[in-house]
C-alpha positions as a Python dict, from the first residue, in 0.01 Angstrom:
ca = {
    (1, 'X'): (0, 0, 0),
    (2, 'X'): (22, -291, -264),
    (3, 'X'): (-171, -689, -236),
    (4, 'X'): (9, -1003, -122),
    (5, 'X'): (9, -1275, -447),
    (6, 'X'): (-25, -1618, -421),
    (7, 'X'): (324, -1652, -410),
    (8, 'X'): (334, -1421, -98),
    (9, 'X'): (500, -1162, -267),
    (10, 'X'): (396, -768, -244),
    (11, 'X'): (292, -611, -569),
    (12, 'X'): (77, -357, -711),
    (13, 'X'): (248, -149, -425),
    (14, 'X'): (192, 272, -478),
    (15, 'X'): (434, 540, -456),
    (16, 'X'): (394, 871, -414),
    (17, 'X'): (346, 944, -789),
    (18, 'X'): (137, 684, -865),
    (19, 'X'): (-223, 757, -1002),
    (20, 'X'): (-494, 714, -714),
    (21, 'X'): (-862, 606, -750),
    (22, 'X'): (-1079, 884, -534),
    (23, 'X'): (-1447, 783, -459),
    (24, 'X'): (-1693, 1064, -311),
    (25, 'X'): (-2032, 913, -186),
    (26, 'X'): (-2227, 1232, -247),
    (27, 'X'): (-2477, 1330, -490),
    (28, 'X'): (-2372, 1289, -875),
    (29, 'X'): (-2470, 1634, -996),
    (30, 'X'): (-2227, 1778, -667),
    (31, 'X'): (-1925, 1568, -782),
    (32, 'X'): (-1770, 1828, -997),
    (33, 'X'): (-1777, 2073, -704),
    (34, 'X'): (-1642, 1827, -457),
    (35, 'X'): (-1345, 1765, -664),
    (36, 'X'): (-1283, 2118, -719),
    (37, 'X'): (-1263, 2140, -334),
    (38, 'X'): (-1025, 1876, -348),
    (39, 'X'): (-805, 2015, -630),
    (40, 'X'): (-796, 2372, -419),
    (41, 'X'): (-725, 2210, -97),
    (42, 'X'): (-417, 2031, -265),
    (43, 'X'): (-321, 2327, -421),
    (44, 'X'): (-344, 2527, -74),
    (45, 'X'): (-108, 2257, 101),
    (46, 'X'): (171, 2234, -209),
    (47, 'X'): (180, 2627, -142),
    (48, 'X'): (256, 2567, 242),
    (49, 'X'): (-107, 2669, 407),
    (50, 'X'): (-146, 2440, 697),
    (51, 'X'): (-533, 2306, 818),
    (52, 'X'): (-582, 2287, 1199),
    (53, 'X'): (-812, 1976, 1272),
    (54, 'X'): (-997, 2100, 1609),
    (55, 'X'): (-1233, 1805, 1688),
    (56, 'X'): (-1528, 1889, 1968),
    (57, 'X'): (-1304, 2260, 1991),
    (58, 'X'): (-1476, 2359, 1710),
    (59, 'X'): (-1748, 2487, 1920),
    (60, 'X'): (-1529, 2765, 2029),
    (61, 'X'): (-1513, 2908, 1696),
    (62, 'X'): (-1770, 3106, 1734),
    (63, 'X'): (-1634, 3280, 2045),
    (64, 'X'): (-1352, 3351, 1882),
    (65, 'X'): (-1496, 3514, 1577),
    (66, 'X'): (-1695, 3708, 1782),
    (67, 'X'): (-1367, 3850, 1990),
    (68, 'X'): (-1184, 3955, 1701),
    (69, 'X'): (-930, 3689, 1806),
    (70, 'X'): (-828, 3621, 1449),
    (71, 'X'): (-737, 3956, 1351),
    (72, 'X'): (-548, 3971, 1673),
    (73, 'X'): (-349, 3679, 1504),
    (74, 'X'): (-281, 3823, 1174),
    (75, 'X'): (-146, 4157, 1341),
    (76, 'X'): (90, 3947, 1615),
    (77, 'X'): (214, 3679, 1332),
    (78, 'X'): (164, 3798, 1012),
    (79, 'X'): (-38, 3465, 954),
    (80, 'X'): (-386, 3468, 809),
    (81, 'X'): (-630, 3238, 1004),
    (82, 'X'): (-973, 3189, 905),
    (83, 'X'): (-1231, 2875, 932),
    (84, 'X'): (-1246, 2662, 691),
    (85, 'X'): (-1562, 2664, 550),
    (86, 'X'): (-1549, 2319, 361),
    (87, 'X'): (-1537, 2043, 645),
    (88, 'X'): (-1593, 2339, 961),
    (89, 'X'): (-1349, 2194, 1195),
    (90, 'X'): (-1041, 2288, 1025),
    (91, 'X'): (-893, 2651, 1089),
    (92, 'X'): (-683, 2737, 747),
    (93, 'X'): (-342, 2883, 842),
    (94, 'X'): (-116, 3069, 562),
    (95, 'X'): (196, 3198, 650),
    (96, 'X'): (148, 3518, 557),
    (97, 'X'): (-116, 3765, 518),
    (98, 'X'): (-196, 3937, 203),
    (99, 'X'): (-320, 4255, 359),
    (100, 'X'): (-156, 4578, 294),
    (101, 'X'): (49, 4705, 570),
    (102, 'X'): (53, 4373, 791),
    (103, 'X'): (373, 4282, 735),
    (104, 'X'): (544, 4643, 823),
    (105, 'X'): (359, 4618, 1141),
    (106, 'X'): (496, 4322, 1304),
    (107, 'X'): (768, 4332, 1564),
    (108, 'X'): (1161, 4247, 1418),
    (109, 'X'): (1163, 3958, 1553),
    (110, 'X'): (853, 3796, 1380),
    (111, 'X'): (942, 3932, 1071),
    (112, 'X'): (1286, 3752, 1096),
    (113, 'X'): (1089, 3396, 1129),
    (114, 'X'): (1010, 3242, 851),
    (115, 'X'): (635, 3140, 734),
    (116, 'X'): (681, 2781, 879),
    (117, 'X'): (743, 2902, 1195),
    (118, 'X'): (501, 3199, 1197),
    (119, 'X'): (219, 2927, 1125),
    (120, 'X'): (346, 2757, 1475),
    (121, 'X'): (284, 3075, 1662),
    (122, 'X'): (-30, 3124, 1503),
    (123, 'X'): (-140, 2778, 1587),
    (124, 'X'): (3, 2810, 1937),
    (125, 'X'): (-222, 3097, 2014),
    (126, 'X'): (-484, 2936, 1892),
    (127, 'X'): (-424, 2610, 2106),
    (128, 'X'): (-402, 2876, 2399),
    (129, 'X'): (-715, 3082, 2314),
    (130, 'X'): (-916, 2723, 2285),
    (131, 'X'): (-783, 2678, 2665),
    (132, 'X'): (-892, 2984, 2775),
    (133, 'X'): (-1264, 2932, 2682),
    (134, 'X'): (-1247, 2578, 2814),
    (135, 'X'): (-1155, 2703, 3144),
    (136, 'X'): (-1424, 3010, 3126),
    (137, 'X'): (-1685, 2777, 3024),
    (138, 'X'): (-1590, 2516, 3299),
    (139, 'X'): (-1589, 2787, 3572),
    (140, 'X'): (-1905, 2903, 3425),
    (141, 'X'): (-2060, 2585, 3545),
    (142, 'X'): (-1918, 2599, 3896),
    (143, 'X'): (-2061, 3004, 3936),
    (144, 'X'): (-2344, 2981, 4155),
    (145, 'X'): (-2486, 3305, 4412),
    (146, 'X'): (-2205, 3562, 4161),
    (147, 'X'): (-1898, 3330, 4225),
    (148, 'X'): (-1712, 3020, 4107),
    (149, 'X'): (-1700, 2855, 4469),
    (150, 'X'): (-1434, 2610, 4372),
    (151, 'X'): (-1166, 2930, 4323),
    (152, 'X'): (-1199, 3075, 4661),
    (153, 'X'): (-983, 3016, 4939),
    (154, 'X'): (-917, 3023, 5313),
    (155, 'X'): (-683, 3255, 5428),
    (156, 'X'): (-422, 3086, 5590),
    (157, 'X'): (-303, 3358, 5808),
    (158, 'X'): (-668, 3457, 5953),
    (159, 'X'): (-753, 3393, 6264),
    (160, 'X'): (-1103, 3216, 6217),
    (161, 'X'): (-1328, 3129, 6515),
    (162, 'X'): (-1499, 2784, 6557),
    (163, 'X'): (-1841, 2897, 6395),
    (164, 'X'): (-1664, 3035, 6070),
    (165, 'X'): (-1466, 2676, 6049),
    (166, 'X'): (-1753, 2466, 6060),
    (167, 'X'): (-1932, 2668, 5804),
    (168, 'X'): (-1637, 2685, 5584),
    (169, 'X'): (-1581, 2320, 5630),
    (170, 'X'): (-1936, 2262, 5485),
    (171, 'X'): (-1897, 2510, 5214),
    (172, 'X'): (-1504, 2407, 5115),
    (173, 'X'): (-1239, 2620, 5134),
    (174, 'X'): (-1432, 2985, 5177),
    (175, 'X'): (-1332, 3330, 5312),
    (176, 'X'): (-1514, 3465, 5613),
    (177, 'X'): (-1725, 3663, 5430),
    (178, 'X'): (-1839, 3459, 5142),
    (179, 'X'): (-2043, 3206, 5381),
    (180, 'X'): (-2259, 3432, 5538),
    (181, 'X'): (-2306, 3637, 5212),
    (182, 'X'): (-2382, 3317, 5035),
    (183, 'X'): (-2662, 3237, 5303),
    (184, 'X'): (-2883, 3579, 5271),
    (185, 'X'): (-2856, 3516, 4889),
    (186, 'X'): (-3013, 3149, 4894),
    (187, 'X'): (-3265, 3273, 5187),
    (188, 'X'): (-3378, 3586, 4975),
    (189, 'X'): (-3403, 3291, 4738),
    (190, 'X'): (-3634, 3083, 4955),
    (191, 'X'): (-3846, 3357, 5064),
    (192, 'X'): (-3913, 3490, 4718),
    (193, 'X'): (-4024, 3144, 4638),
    (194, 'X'): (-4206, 3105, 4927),
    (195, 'X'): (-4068, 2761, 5028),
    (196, 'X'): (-4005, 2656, 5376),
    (197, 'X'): (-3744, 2754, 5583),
    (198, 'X'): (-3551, 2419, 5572),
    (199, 'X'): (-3500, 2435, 5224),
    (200, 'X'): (-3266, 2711, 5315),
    (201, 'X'): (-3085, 2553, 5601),
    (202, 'X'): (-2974, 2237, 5397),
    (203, 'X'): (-2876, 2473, 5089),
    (204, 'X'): (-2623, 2593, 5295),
    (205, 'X'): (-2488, 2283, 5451),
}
C-alpha cells in the first residue's frame, strides 16, 4: 500500500519484492532473537509448514497433549503437529513427518495425497478434536447428581402414570427412574448437611 500526492495520484506503492520496514516494541538487547524468530518462521512457510491460529481454543491444548492426540495425528496423516512455542496459539503443521518409519505406516490412500492435502486432514482432526472437548467441557457443566440432565430423555413409547409426568415435567425431559433417583441423592444431601427438609422439596421442583 503506497500514499496519495498532492496531485491525487498513488505512489510509493509496494510490491511483493519490495524492501519492508519491521518495528518490534520489545526490549533492545531481545531484538536479535525476535528477528531470528521471524527469519525461521519465514523460512518454515516458504518450505510449505502451515500455522493454525486457534484463538480462546488454545486452552484445549493442553488436553490434547496430555491424550497423545498429536501422535495420533502424525501416525493417521503423516503430518507433524506440534504447538508453537513462539506466540502459543498457533499449532505448526508440516506435511510430513521426519520420523523413521511414519511414512511406511500410513494407509495407501494417504500416502497417495500430497503434503498440501495431508496438512488439511491434519488440521481437520484437529478442528474436530477442539469440538469434542468443547462439548465434554459444556456437558461437564450441565452434570449434576452423576448425569448431564439436559441429555436424557422420555421414552416415548412408555406408558408413564400422572405422578411420573408431573415430576418429569418439573425436571425436563427425564426417564422414570432418574427422578426418583435424583431425589434420594439431593435428600442424602440435605440430611448430611443438616438443613431443613424444604430445602429438599424445592431442589427437586
Amino acid at each position: 500500500m503506497g500514499r496519495i500526492n498532492s496531485n491525487h495520484q498513488l505512489v510509493g506503492d509496494a510490491s511483493s519484492t519490495d524492501e519492508r520496514k519491521v518495528y518490534f516494541g520489545c526490549d533492545p538487547n531481545d531484538l536479535a532473537e525476535r528477528w531470528h524468530v521471524i527469519e525461521r518462521r519465514a523460512q518454515d512457510v516458504l518450505q510449505g509448514v502451515r500455522f493454525l491460529y486457534l484463538g480462546t481454543d488454545h486452552v484445549y491444548l493442553q488436553f490434547m497433549a496430555q491424550s497423545n492426540f498429536f501422535p495420533y495425528i502424525e501416525r493417521t496423516t503423516g503430518c507433524n503437529v506440534c504447538v508453537d512455542t513462539s506466540t502459543g496459539n498457533h499449532l505448526r503443521i508440516e506435511g510430513k513427518s521426519t520420523k523413521f518409519g511414519i511414512e511406511n505406516n500410513l494407509s495407501p490412500k494417504v500416502k497417495a495425497m500430497p503434503e498440501v492435502m495431508r496438512a488439511d486432514l491434519a488440521e481437520e482432526l484437529v478442528r474436530l478434536q477442539t469440538e469434542v472437548f468443547r462439548d465434554q467441557f459444556t456437558r461437564k457443566q450441565n452434570w449434576i447428581f452423576g448425569r448431564d440432565w439436559s441429555t436424557v430423555d422420555l421414552p416415548i413409547d412408555e406408558p408413564l402414570s400422572d405422578t411420573v409426568k408431573q415430576v418429569a415435567t418439573s425436571f425436563g425431559q427425564l426417564d422414570s427412574r432418574s427422578a426418583p433417583h435424583s431425589c434420594m441423592e439431593m435428600s442424602d444431601v440435605v440430611a448430611h448437611l443438616d438443613l431443613p427438609c424444604s430445602v429438599a422439596a424445592h431442589a427437586a421442583t
